[in-house]
């Protein structure tokens, strides 16, 4: 068995173990796939957007929507914002199912395509999310939680052995308790931070080719480059037709119709 | 001579006929007028910019009055009047559009007003420039707004104008609203009964203010996204006629807004009675609003100053400031049930769709036109999703047409013209166009459709054969094929639907567990120490009973007695002084105990006793008498120590 096959097998096992039983075919998704393969991309997009409009939140629906937009972005009928919409679909999939490797690959490739397109125009895709926020979003709070629980259990065992164990085991027990306590001290705050970040962050993707940064009154800010398509942004609040974004150390506004908010179950 | 005179008479008659008999061509003109020439700082005066239009002229729009100098400007308030004018024995009608500005200088100096201007038939016509001198000093009564009131009958002078004695024959004050007809004055004089009664929907159970107030109303309590609702704002005034001044429009950030009434100047006044008090009511604004999102959408307050003779300067020097309360409109999405695929939020109304395609036969790679006509009531969309058709490429549409308000309803039409390129030869079925929309009247979805039919595309010489692949999705040159290899999914895989955070109590338990266990393990040790301490406390010498000691001496000998006495002595010393006397050399013991607070004699006796006991423990000497005397000797000293007050300090 090659290393790749082993990885896939392990990943499949992990997916099965983590997310339960295998799924059955969904008629709407199947129909959307047929439409995509026939080139009826608008119909497929309408179908998948309709599902989103009904309030359905599902990683596979979001993924298929991303694929439909991506296909249209690469076709002759591309519309401005298709790359951004595709990015939003894949990003939503990853937020809903952090271990989805295919979505991670699709997201990366779509962003590369946007970056390539921007680079040919001499523009640069900015990143408005901080490194910390990005890292915390990447972490799975539940994995960290179980890591904390395990470290806590081992620390407790070490403590018990230090106090009541045989003299010969006390050194090893001290070492075990020390290492596990260190892990616990790191993983527990990270768990809390990752959970609160995932709960409180309101994320969106720019779906216009350029989204000019505006001031509170909706006037374009001079001397500030617009946000490029597919940029991930953190939304602080909605003010009528504008959204206030966290932008580096400050905040800025963009038009709400230029941002697709990522839908996450709260 | 007679002939010459006749010729001269004819010439004169001809000239007279030319200039008198025919009407003189009268072009549109703009005038600016003010009575103020010298005003004080803070004294408000008015400037009127009037566009005088003949019957043949178009409408006058966009009044402007540039001002040089420090002043606050409000307005313009615009009204129009129609007059009959007699010029050179020719009677014509004239339309005047008057823009009134109220100007309050803020610094002494000179104000240059104008040139005021209007746009008439696409041309901007300018008036003369006015100059007003502003001086320091208390504000005086405002000068009249106009130097010359226009007469309603076109005689060039107002017969009801200022009388020769400088008084208005009707006592009208300069700040009165401008009369729109001479009968208005009589109507005001005769009280509010001259106004028609207000419709029932304008009746109010109570008045929030005795002088004047604004009321905003919506024609429906809730709406769906894209459904037009009508916002009406009325002004109520109890002090006679008024006009709105310095209005602030309501904030409508979550709506598209279409105005059907933009100002109250041409709206009729009605009379209504609220709690036995008569009010005049007039509609200030009527707006058709289209909500853009779901939620509790806020409609901001409108503010306006009610200006009139009976309206006191309340919160504003110009009159009574009034404000409508803000409103909230619950807006929801149209129902999810039966929502057709392709429905776009906001497409609400009742629309009809028609389409024309021409020509029906084109050469391969040629172009043809598809024109869509969309009309109906409601928020008519400006775009339509076109069908996927292999073999054609749709261009961006040219959109014409607009939406307007008719009888409090949005109506309109749009024409979308697409230029379409036929890329493959053969007969291409264009299919049909659908516009799913929600009809709020029936609370159901409708689909407006228009069939496009088919076109015949003739092959072009040298063109490649038609592709069998129906997919119009082809990768651009240079695009990574990896992106096209990503396939959509057909299964809805399991996932953690509730992205719930780990329980905080679980995390807290994980953090606290090792510490708690550590503490639990410390408990036995701590309990042992506590027990020892308790035992130690319990063993305090409550009394000294020498009977057992004497018995002990007899049973176990002198050394044992000495040991026991020594323990009693040390315990009492520690109890009384806190000194651990065992660790102190016997020679220094008296001094330390004295330092610790014991009486010097007692300390010396104790030192001597302990030395003696020490010796007795290790040296077997003396007689039974002497042994008996050890207990007797120790007794008074230990009793004295036992009775001595405690000199124990906090630190041993």
CSV table of N, CA and C in Angstrom, one decimal, chain A residues 19 21 23-26 29-30 33 36-43 46 53-54 56-61 63-64 67 70-71 74-77 79 93 95-98 100 102-103 106 109-110 113 116 140-142 145 148-149 152 155-156 159-160 162-164 184 188 191-192 195 198-199 240-241 265, chain B residues 253-254 292-293 333 336 339-345 385-390 392-394 396 421 423 469-476 478-480 482-504 506-507 509-515 517-518 521-522 525:
chain,number,residue,atom,x,y,z
A,19,UNK,N,-17.7,11.8,11.4
A,19,UNK,CA,-19.0,12.3,11.0
A,19,UNK,C,-20.1,11.3,10.8
A,21,UNK,N,-22.2,7.8,9.6
A,21,UNK,CA,-22.5,6.9,8.6
A,21,UNK,C,-22.4,7.5,7.2
A,23,UNK,N,-23.4,8.8,3.5
A,23,UNK,CA,-24.6,9.5,3.1
A,23,UNK,C,-25.3,8.9,1.9
A,24,UNK,N,-26.5,9.3,1.6
A,24,UNK,CA,-27.2,8.9,0.4
A,24,UNK,C,-27.3,10.0,-0.6
A,25,UNK,N,-27.6,9.6,-1.8
A,25,UNK,CA,-27.6,10.7,-2.9
A,25,UNK,C,-28.8,11.6,-2.7
A,26,UNK,N,-28.5,12.9,-2.8
A,26,UNK,CA,-29.6,13.9,-2.7
A,26,UNK,C,-30.0,14.3,-4.1
A,29,UNK,N,-28.9,17.9,-5.4
A,29,UNK,CA,-27.5,17.9,-5.7
A,29,UNK,C,-27.2,17.1,-6.9
A,30,UNK,N,-27.9,16.0,-7.1
A,30,UNK,CA,-27.7,15.2,-8.3
A,30,UNK,C,-28.1,15.9,-9.5
A,33,UNK,N,-25.7,18.6,-10.4
A,33,UNK,CA,-24.5,18.0,-11.0
A,33,UNK,C,-24.7,17.8,-12.5
A,36,UNK,N,-24.7,21.1,-14.2
A,36,UNK,CA,-23.3,21.6,-14.4
A,36,UNK,C,-22.6,20.8,-15.5
A,37,UNK,N,-22.8,19.5,-15.5
A,37,UNK,CA,-22.1,18.8,-16.6
A,37,UNK,C,-22.6,19.1,-18.0
A,38,UNK,N,-23.9,19.5,-18.1
A,38,UNK,CA,-24.4,19.9,-19.3
A,38,UNK,C,-24.2,21.4,-19.7
A,39,UNK,N,-23.5,22.0,-18.8
A,39,UNK,CA,-23.2,23.4,-19.1
A,39,UNK,C,-24.3,24.4,-18.7
A,40,UNK,N,-25.3,23.9,-18.1
A,40,UNK,CA,-26.4,24.8,-17.7
A,40,UNK,C,-26.1,25.3,-16.3
A,41,UNK,N,-25.1,26.2,-16.3
A,41,UNK,CA,-24.5,26.6,-15.0
A,41,UNK,C,-25.5,27.6,-14.3
A,42,UNK,N,-26.1,28.5,-15.1
A,42,UNK,CA,-27.1,29.4,-14.4
A,42,UNK,C,-28.2,28.6,-13.7
A,43,UNK,N,-28.7,27.6,-14.3
A,43,UNK,CA,-29.7,26.8,-13.7
A,43,UNK,C,-29.2,26.1,-12.5
A,46,UNK,N,-28.8,28.7,-9.8
A,46,UNK,CA,-30.2,29.1,-9.3
A,46,UNK,C,-30.7,28.0,-8.3
A,53,UNK,N,-31.3,29.8,0.0
A,53,UNK,CA,-32.3,30.8,0.4
A,53,UNK,C,-33.3,30.2,1.3
A,54,UNK,N,-33.5,28.9,1.2
A,54,UNK,CA,-34.4,28.2,2.1
A,54,UNK,C,-33.8,28.1,3.5
A,56,UNK,N,-31.1,26.4,4.2
A,56,UNK,CA,-30.3,25.1,4.4
A,56,UNK,C,-28.8,25.5,4.4
A,57,UNK,N,-28.2,24.9,5.4
A,57,UNK,CA,-26.7,25.1,5.5
A,57,UNK,C,-26.1,23.7,5.5
A,58,UNK,N,-25.3,23.4,4.5
A,58,UNK,CA,-24.7,22.1,4.4
A,58,UNK,C,-23.4,22.2,3.7
A,59,UNK,N,-22.4,21.6,4.1
A,59,UNK,CA,-21.1,21.7,3.4
A,59,UNK,C,-21.1,21.2,2.0
A,60,UNK,N,-21.8,20.2,1.7
A,60,UNK,CA,-21.8,19.6,0.4
A,60,UNK,C,-22.6,20.5,-0.6
A,61,UNK,N,-23.7,21.1,-0.1
A,61,UNK,CA,-24.4,22.1,-1.0
A,61,UNK,C,-23.5,23.3,-1.2
A,63,UNK,N,-20.3,23.3,-1.3
A,63,UNK,CA,-19.2,22.9,-2.2
A,63,UNK,C,-19.7,22.9,-3.6
A,64,UNK,N,-20.9,22.3,-3.8
A,64,UNK,CA,-21.4,22.2,-5.2
A,64,UNK,C,-21.7,23.6,-5.8
A,67,UNK,N,-18.5,24.9,-6.9
A,67,UNK,CA,-18.1,24.3,-8.2
A,67,UNK,C,-18.8,25.0,-9.3
A,70,UNK,N,-17.5,28.3,-10.0
A,70,UNK,CA,-16.1,28.2,-10.5
A,70,UNK,C,-16.2,27.9,-12.0
A,71,UNK,N,-17.1,26.9,-12.3
A,71,UNK,CA,-17.2,26.5,-13.8
A,71,UNK,C,-17.6,27.8,-14.6
A,74,UNK,N,-14.9,30.2,-15.2
A,74,UNK,CA,-13.9,29.7,-16.2
A,74,UNK,C,-14.5,29.6,-17.6
A,75,UNK,N,-15.8,29.9,-17.7
A,75,UNK,CA,-16.5,29.8,-19.0
A,75,UNK,C,-16.6,31.1,-19.7
A,76,UNK,N,-17.1,31.1,-20.9
A,76,UNK,CA,-17.3,32.4,-21.7
A,76,UNK,C,-18.3,33.3,-21.0
A,77,UNK,N,-19.2,32.7,-20.2
A,77,UNK,CA,-20.3,33.4,-19.6
A,77,UNK,C,-20.0,33.9,-18.2
A,79,UNK,N,-19.3,35.9,-15.1
A,79,UNK,CA,-19.8,37.2,-14.6
A,79,UNK,C,-18.9,37.7,-13.5
A,93,UNK,N,-17.8,25.6,3.1
A,93,UNK,CA,-17.6,24.2,3.3
A,93,UNK,C,-16.6,23.9,4.3
A,95,UNK,N,-15.5,25.8,6.7
A,95,UNK,CA,-15.9,26.2,8.1
A,95,UNK,C,-16.9,25.2,8.7
A,96,UNK,N,-17.7,24.7,7.8
A,96,UNK,CA,-18.7,23.7,8.3
A,96,UNK,C,-18.1,22.3,8.6
A,97,UNK,N,-17.1,22.0,7.8
A,97,UNK,CA,-16.5,20.7,7.9
A,97,UNK,C,-14.9,20.9,7.8
A,98,UNK,N,-14.3,21.3,8.8
A,98,UNK,CA,-12.9,21.7,8.8
A,98,UNK,C,-11.9,20.7,8.1
A,100,UNK,N,-12.4,18.9,5.4
A,100,UNK,CA,-12.7,18.6,4.0
A,100,UNK,C,-11.5,19.0,3.2
A,102,UNK,N,-10.8,18.2,0.0
A,102,UNK,CA,-11.1,18.6,-1.3
A,102,UNK,C,-11.5,20.1,-1.4
A,103,UNK,N,-12.3,20.5,-0.4
A,103,UNK,CA,-12.7,21.9,-0.3
A,103,UNK,C,-11.5,22.8,-0.1
A,106,UNK,N,-9.8,23.0,-3.4
A,106,UNK,CA,-10.5,23.9,-4.3
A,106,UNK,C,-10.4,25.3,-3.9
A,109,UNK,N,-6.9,26.6,-4.8
A,109,UNK,CA,-6.7,26.8,-6.3
A,109,UNK,C,-7.5,28.0,-6.8
A,110,UNK,N,-8.7,28.2,-6.2
A,110,UNK,CA,-9.5,29.3,-6.7
A,110,UNK,C,-8.8,30.6,-6.3
A,113,UNK,N,-6.1,31.3,-8.6
A,113,UNK,CA,-6.6,31.8,-9.9
A,113,UNK,C,-6.9,33.3,-9.8
A,116,UNK,N,-3.7,35.2,-9.6
A,116,UNK,CA,-3.0,35.2,-10.9
A,116,UNK,C,-3.7,36.3,-11.7
A,140,UNK,N,-9.7,23.3,15.3
A,140,UNK,CA,-11.0,22.8,15.6
A,140,UNK,C,-11.1,22.7,17.2
A,141,UNK,N,-12.1,23.5,17.7
A,141,UNK,CA,-12.2,23.6,19.1
A,141,UNK,C,-12.5,22.2,19.8
A,142,UNK,N,-13.2,21.4,19.1
A,142,UNK,CA,-13.4,20.0,19.7
A,142,UNK,C,-12.2,19.2,19.8
A,145,UNK,N,-10.4,20.5,22.6
A,145,UNK,CA,-11.1,20.2,23.9
A,145,UNK,C,-10.7,18.8,24.3
A,148,UNK,N,-7.3,18.7,25.6
A,148,UNK,CA,-7.2,19.2,27.0
A,148,UNK,C,-7.7,18.2,28.0
A,149,UNK,N,-8.8,17.5,27.6
A,149,UNK,CA,-9.3,16.5,28.5
A,149,UNK,C,-8.2,15.4,28.7
A,152,UNK,N,-5.4,16.6,30.8
A,152,UNK,CA,-5.9,16.7,32.2
A,152,UNK,C,-5.9,15.4,32.9
A,155,UNK,N,-2.3,14.3,33.5
A,155,UNK,CA,-1.7,15.1,34.6
A,155,UNK,C,-2.2,14.6,36.0
A,156,UNK,N,-3.5,14.3,36.0
A,156,UNK,CA,-4.0,13.8,37.3
A,156,UNK,C,-3.4,12.5,37.7
A,159,UNK,N,0.0,13.1,39.1
A,159,UNK,CA,-0.1,13.7,40.4
A,159,UNK,C,-0.4,12.6,41.4
A,160,UNK,N,-1.3,11.7,41.1
A,160,UNK,CA,-1.6,10.6,42.0
A,160,UNK,C,-0.4,9.8,42.3
A,162,UNK,N,2.7,10.5,41.9
A,162,UNK,CA,3.7,11.2,42.7
A,162,UNK,C,3.4,11.2,44.2
A,163,UNK,N,2.1,11.3,44.5
A,163,UNK,CA,1.8,11.3,45.9
A,163,UNK,C,1.7,9.9,46.6
A,164,UNK,N,1.1,9.0,45.8
A,164,UNK,CA,0.8,7.7,46.5
A,164,UNK,C,1.5,6.5,45.8
A,184,UNK,N,-1.8,21.0,28.9
A,184,UNK,CA,-3.1,21.5,29.3
A,184,UNK,C,-3.2,23.0,29.4
A,188,UNK,N,-6.0,24.4,26.8
A,188,UNK,CA,-7.3,24.8,27.3
A,188,UNK,C,-7.6,26.3,26.9
A,191,UNK,N,-8.6,26.3,23.3
A,191,UNK,CA,-9.9,25.7,23.1
A,191,UNK,C,-11.0,26.8,23.2
A,192,UNK,N,-10.8,27.5,24.3
A,192,UNK,CA,-11.8,28.6,24.6
A,192,UNK,C,-11.7,29.7,23.5
A,195,UNK,N,-13.1,28.4,20.2
A,195,UNK,CA,-14.6,28.3,20.2
A,195,UNK,C,-15.3,29.6,20.1
A,198,UNK,N,-14.8,31.1,16.6
A,198,UNK,CA,-15.7,30.5,15.6
A,198,UNK,C,-17.1,31.0,15.8
A,199,UNK,N,-17.5,31.2,17.1
A,199,UNK,CA,-18.9,31.6,17.3
A,199,UNK,C,-19.1,33.1,17.0
A,240,UNK,N,-27.4,49.5,7.4
A,240,UNK,CA,-28.2,49.8,6.2
A,240,UNK,C,-27.6,49.1,5.0
A,241,UNK,N,-27.3,49.9,4.0
A,241,UNK,CA,-26.7,49.3,2.8
A,241,UNK,C,-25.2,49.0,2.9
A,265,UNK,N,-24.1,27.7,11.1
A,265,UNK,CA,-25.2,27.5,12.1
A,265,UNK,C,-24.6,28.0,13.4
B,253,UNK,N,-32.4,54.3,4.8
B,253,UNK,CA,-31.2,53.6,4.3
B,253,UNK,C,-31.6,52.2,3.9
B,254,UNK,N,-32.6,51.6,4.3
B,254,UNK,CA,-32.9,50.2,4.0
B,254,UNK,C,-34.0,50.1,2.9
B,292,UNK,N,-35.4,46.6,1.2
B,292,UNK,CA,-34.3,45.9,0.6
B,292,UNK,C,-33.8,44.7,1.4
B,293,UNK,N,-34.2,44.6,2.6
B,293,UNK,CA,-33.8,43.4,3.4
B,293,UNK,C,-34.8,43.1,4.4
B,333,UNK,N,-39.0,37.7,4.4
B,333,UNK,CA,-38.8,37.1,3.0
B,333,UNK,C,-40.1,36.6,2.6
B,336,UNK,N,-41.2,30.4,1.8
B,336,UNK,CA,-40.3,29.4,1.2
B,336,UNK,C,-41.1,28.4,0.5
B,339,UNK,N,-41.6,28.2,-3.5
B,339,UNK,CA,-40.8,29.2,-4.1
B,339,UNK,C,-40.1,28.6,-5.4
B,340,UNK,N,-40.3,29.2,-6.5
B,340,UNK,CA,-39.8,28.5,-7.8
B,340,UNK,C,-38.3,28.7,-7.8
B,341,UNK,N,-37.6,27.7,-8.5
B,341,UNK,CA,-36.1,27.9,-8.6
B,341,UNK,C,-35.9,29.1,-9.5
B,342,UNK,N,-34.8,29.8,-9.1
B,342,UNK,CA,-34.5,31.0,-9.9
B,342,UNK,C,-35.1,32.3,-9.4
B,343,UNK,N,-35.9,32.2,-8.3
B,343,UNK,CA,-36.6,33.4,-7.8
B,343,UNK,C,-35.5,34.2,-7.1
B,344,UNK,N,-35.5,35.5,-7.3
B,344,UNK,CA,-34.5,36.4,-6.7
B,344,UNK,C,-35.3,37.3,-5.7
B,345,UNK,N,-34.7,37.4,-4.5
B,345,UNK,CA,-35.4,38.2,-3.5
B,345,UNK,C,-35.5,39.6,-4.0
B,385,UNK,N,-32.4,36.8,-15.6
B,385,UNK,CA,-31.4,35.7,-15.9
B,385,UNK,C,-31.8,35.0,-17.2
B,386,UNK,N,-30.9,35.0,-18.2
B,386,UNK,CA,-31.2,34.4,-19.5
B,386,UNK,C,-30.9,32.9,-19.5
B,387,UNK,N,-31.6,32.2,-20.3
B,387,UNK,CA,-31.5,30.7,-20.3
B,387,UNK,C,-30.1,30.2,-20.8
B,388,UNK,N,-29.7,29.1,-20.4
B,388,UNK,CA,-28.5,28.5,-20.9
B,388,UNK,C,-28.8,27.9,-22.2
B,389,UNK,N,-28.2,28.3,-23.2
B,389,UNK,CA,-28.4,27.8,-24.6
B,389,UNK,C,-27.1,27.5,-25.2
B,390,UNK,N,-26.8,26.2,-25.5
B,390,UNK,CA,-25.6,25.8,-26.2
B,390,UNK,C,-25.6,26.5,-27.5
B,392,UNK,N,-25.0,29.7,-28.3
B,392,UNK,CA,-25.1,31.2,-28.3
B,392,UNK,C,-24.4,31.7,-27.1
B,393,UNK,N,-24.0,33.0,-27.2
B,393,UNK,CA,-23.3,33.7,-26.1
B,393,UNK,C,-24.1,35.0,-25.9
B,394,UNK,N,-24.6,35.2,-24.7
B,394,UNK,CA,-25.4,36.4,-24.5
B,394,UNK,C,-24.4,37.5,-24.1
B,396,UNK,N,-24.0,41.6,-22.5
B,396,UNK,CA,-24.7,42.4,-21.4
B,396,UNK,C,-25.8,43.2,-22.0
B,421,UNK,N,-24.5,36.3,-29.7
B,421,UNK,CA,-23.7,35.8,-30.8
B,421,UNK,C,-24.0,34.3,-31.0
B,423,UNK,N,-22.7,30.9,-32.1
B,423,UNK,CA,-21.4,30.3,-32.3
B,423,UNK,C,-21.4,29.0,-33.1
B,469,UNK,N,-20.1,18.7,-28.4
B,469,UNK,CA,-20.1,18.9,-26.9
B,469,UNK,C,-21.1,20.1,-26.7
B,470,UNK,N,-22.2,19.8,-26.0
B,470,UNK,CA,-23.1,20.9,-25.7
B,470,UNK,C,-22.7,21.9,-24.7
B,471,UNK,N,-21.6,21.6,-24.0
B,471,UNK,CA,-21.3,22.4,-22.9
B,471,UNK,C,-20.7,23.7,-23.4
B,472,UNK,N,-21.2,24.9,-22.9
B,472,UNK,CA,-20.6,26.1,-23.3
B,472,UNK,C,-19.4,26.5,-22.3
B,473,UNK,N,-19.2,25.7,-21.4
B,473,UNK,CA,-18.2,25.9,-20.4
B,473,UNK,C,-16.9,25.4,-20.9
B,474,UNK,N,-16.1,26.3,-21.3
B,474,UNK,CA,-14.8,25.9,-21.8
B,474,UNK,C,-13.7,26.7,-21.0
B,475,UNK,N,-12.7,26.0,-20.8
B,475,UNK,CA,-11.6,26.7,-20.0
B,475,UNK,C,-10.9,27.7,-20.9
B,476,UNK,N,-10.6,28.8,-20.2
B,476,UNK,CA,-9.8,29.9,-20.9
B,476,UNK,C,-8.4,29.3,-21.1
B,478,UNK,N,-4.8,28.7,-20.7
B,478,UNK,CA,-3.9,29.0,-19.6
B,478,UNK,C,-4.5,28.7,-18.3
B,479,UNK,N,-5.8,28.5,-18.2
B,479,UNK,CA,-6.4,28.2,-16.9
B,479,UNK,C,-6.0,26.9,-16.4
B,480,UNK,N,-5.7,26.7,-15.1
B,480,UNK,CA,-5.3,25.4,-14.7
B,480,UNK,C,-6.5,24.4,-14.8
B,482,UNK,N,-6.8,21.8,-13.3
B,482,UNK,CA,-7.2,21.2,-12.0
B,482,UNK,C,-8.5,21.8,-11.5
B,483,UNK,N,-8.7,23.0,-11.8
B,483,UNK,CA,-10.0,23.7,-11.3
B,483,UNK,C,-11.2,23.0,-12.0
B,484,UNK,N,-11.0,22.7,-13.3
B,484,UNK,CA,-12.2,22.1,-14.0
B,484,UNK,C,-12.4,20.6,-13.5
B,485,UNK,N,-11.3,20.1,-12.9
B,485,UNK,CA,-11.4,18.7,-12.5
B,485,UNK,C,-12.2,18.5,-11.2
B,486,UNK,N,-12.5,19.6,-10.5
B,486,UNK,CA,-13.2,19.5,-9.3
B,486,UNK,C,-14.7,19.3,-9.6
B,487,UNK,N,-15.2,18.2,-9.1
B,487,UNK,CA,-16.6,17.8,-9.5
B,487,UNK,C,-17.5,18.2,-8.4
B,488,UNK,N,-18.7,18.5,-8.7
B,488,UNK,CA,-19.8,18.8,-7.7
B,488,UNK,C,-20.1,17.5,-7.0
B,489,UNK,N,-20.8,17.6,-5.9
B,489,UNK,CA,-21.1,16.4,-5.1
B,489,UNK,C,-22.6,16.1,-5.3
B,490,UNK,N,-22.9,14.9,-5.1
B,490,UNK,CA,-24.3,14.4,-5.2
B,490,UNK,C,-24.8,14.0,-3.9
B,491,UNK,N,-24.0,13.8,-2.9
B,491,UNK,CA,-24.4,13.2,-1.6
B,491,UNK,C,-24.3,14.3,-0.5
B,492,UNK,N,-25.2,14.3,0.3
B,492,UNK,CA,-25.1,15.2,1.5
B,492,UNK,C,-24.5,14.4,2.6
B,493,UNK,N,-23.2,14.5,2.8
B,493,UNK,CA,-22.5,13.7,3.8
B,493,UNK,C,-22.8,14.2,5.2
B,494,UNK,N,-22.5,13.3,6.1
B,494,UNK,CA,-22.8,13.7,7.5
B,494,UNK,C,-21.8,14.8,7.9
B,495,UNK,N,-22.2,15.6,8.8
B,495,UNK,CA,-21.3,16.6,9.4
B,495,UNK,C,-21.9,17.0,10.7
B,496,UNK,N,-21.1,17.8,11.4
B,496,UNK,CA,-21.6,18.2,12.7
B,496,UNK,C,-22.4,19.4,12.6
B,497,UNK,N,-23.7,19.2,12.4
B,497,UNK,CA,-24.7,20.3,12.1
B,497,UNK,C,-24.6,21.4,13.1
B,498,UNK,N,-24.6,21.0,14.3
B,498,UNK,CA,-24.5,22.0,15.4
B,498,UNK,C,-23.1,22.3,15.6
B,499,UNK,N,-22.6,23.4,15.1
B,499,UNK,CA,-21.2,23.8,15.4
B,499,UNK,C,-21.1,24.4,16.8
B,500,UNK,N,-21.4,23.5,17.7
B,500,UNK,CA,-21.5,24.0,19.1
B,500,UNK,C,-20.1,24.0,19.7
B,501,UNK,N,-19.9,25.0,20.5
B,501,UNK,CA,-18.6,25.1,21.2
B,501,UNK,C,-18.5,24.0,22.3
B,502,UNK,N,-17.3,23.5,22.6
B,502,UNK,CA,-17.2,22.6,23.7
B,502,UNK,C,-17.7,23.2,25.0
B,503,UNK,N,-18.3,22.4,25.8
B,503,UNK,CA,-18.9,22.9,27.1
B,503,UNK,C,-17.8,23.6,27.9
B,504,UNK,N,-18.2,24.8,28.4
B,504,UNK,CA,-17.2,25.5,29.2
B,504,UNK,C,-17.0,24.8,30.5
B,506,UNK,N,-16.9,21.6,31.0
B,506,UNK,CA,-16.0,20.5,30.7
B,506,UNK,C,-14.6,21.0,30.7
B,507,UNK,N,-14.4,22.1,30.0
B,507,UNK,CA,-13.1,22.7,29.9
B,507,UNK,C,-12.6,23.1,31.3
B,509,UNK,N,-13.5,21.8,34.1
B,509,UNK,CA,-13.2,20.6,34.9
B,509,UNK,C,-11.9,20.0,34.5
B,510,UNK,N,-11.6,20.0,33.2
B,510,UNK,CA,-10.3,19.5,32.7
B,510,UNK,C,-9.2,20.3,33.3
B,511,UNK,N,-9.3,21.6,33.4
B,511,UNK,CA,-8.2,22.4,33.9
B,511,UNK,C,-8.1,22.2,35.5
B,512,UNK,N,-9.2,22.1,36.1
B,512,UNK,CA,-9.2,22.1,37.6
B,512,UNK,C,-8.9,20.7,38.2
B,513,UNK,N,-9.2,19.7,37.4
B,513,UNK,CA,-9.1,18.3,37.9
B,513,UNK,C,-7.8,18.0,38.5
B,514,UNK,N,-6.6,18.2,37.8
B,514,UNK,CA,-5.3,17.8,38.5
B,514,UNK,C,-5.1,18.6,39.8
B,515,UNK,N,-5.5,19.8,39.8
B,515,UNK,CA,-5.3,20.6,41.0
B,515,UNK,C,-6.1,20.1,42.2
B,517,UNK,N,-7.3,17.0,42.5
B,517,UNK,CA,-6.8,15.7,43.0
B,517,UNK,C,-5.6,15.9,43.9
B,518,UNK,N,-4.7,16.9,43.5
B,518,UNK,CA,-3.5,17.2,44.3
B,518,UNK,C,-4.0,17.6,45.7
B,521,UNK,N,-5.2,14.7,47.7
B,521,UNK,CA,-4.2,13.9,48.2
B,521,UNK,C,-3.4,14.6,49.4
B,522,UNK,N,-3.5,15.9,49.4
B,522,UNK,CA,-2.9,16.6,50.5
B,522,UNK,C,-3.8,16.5,51.8
B,525,UNK,N,-2.6,14.2,54.8
B,525,UNK,CA,-1.4,14.8,55.5
B,525,UNK,C,-1.9,16.0,56.4
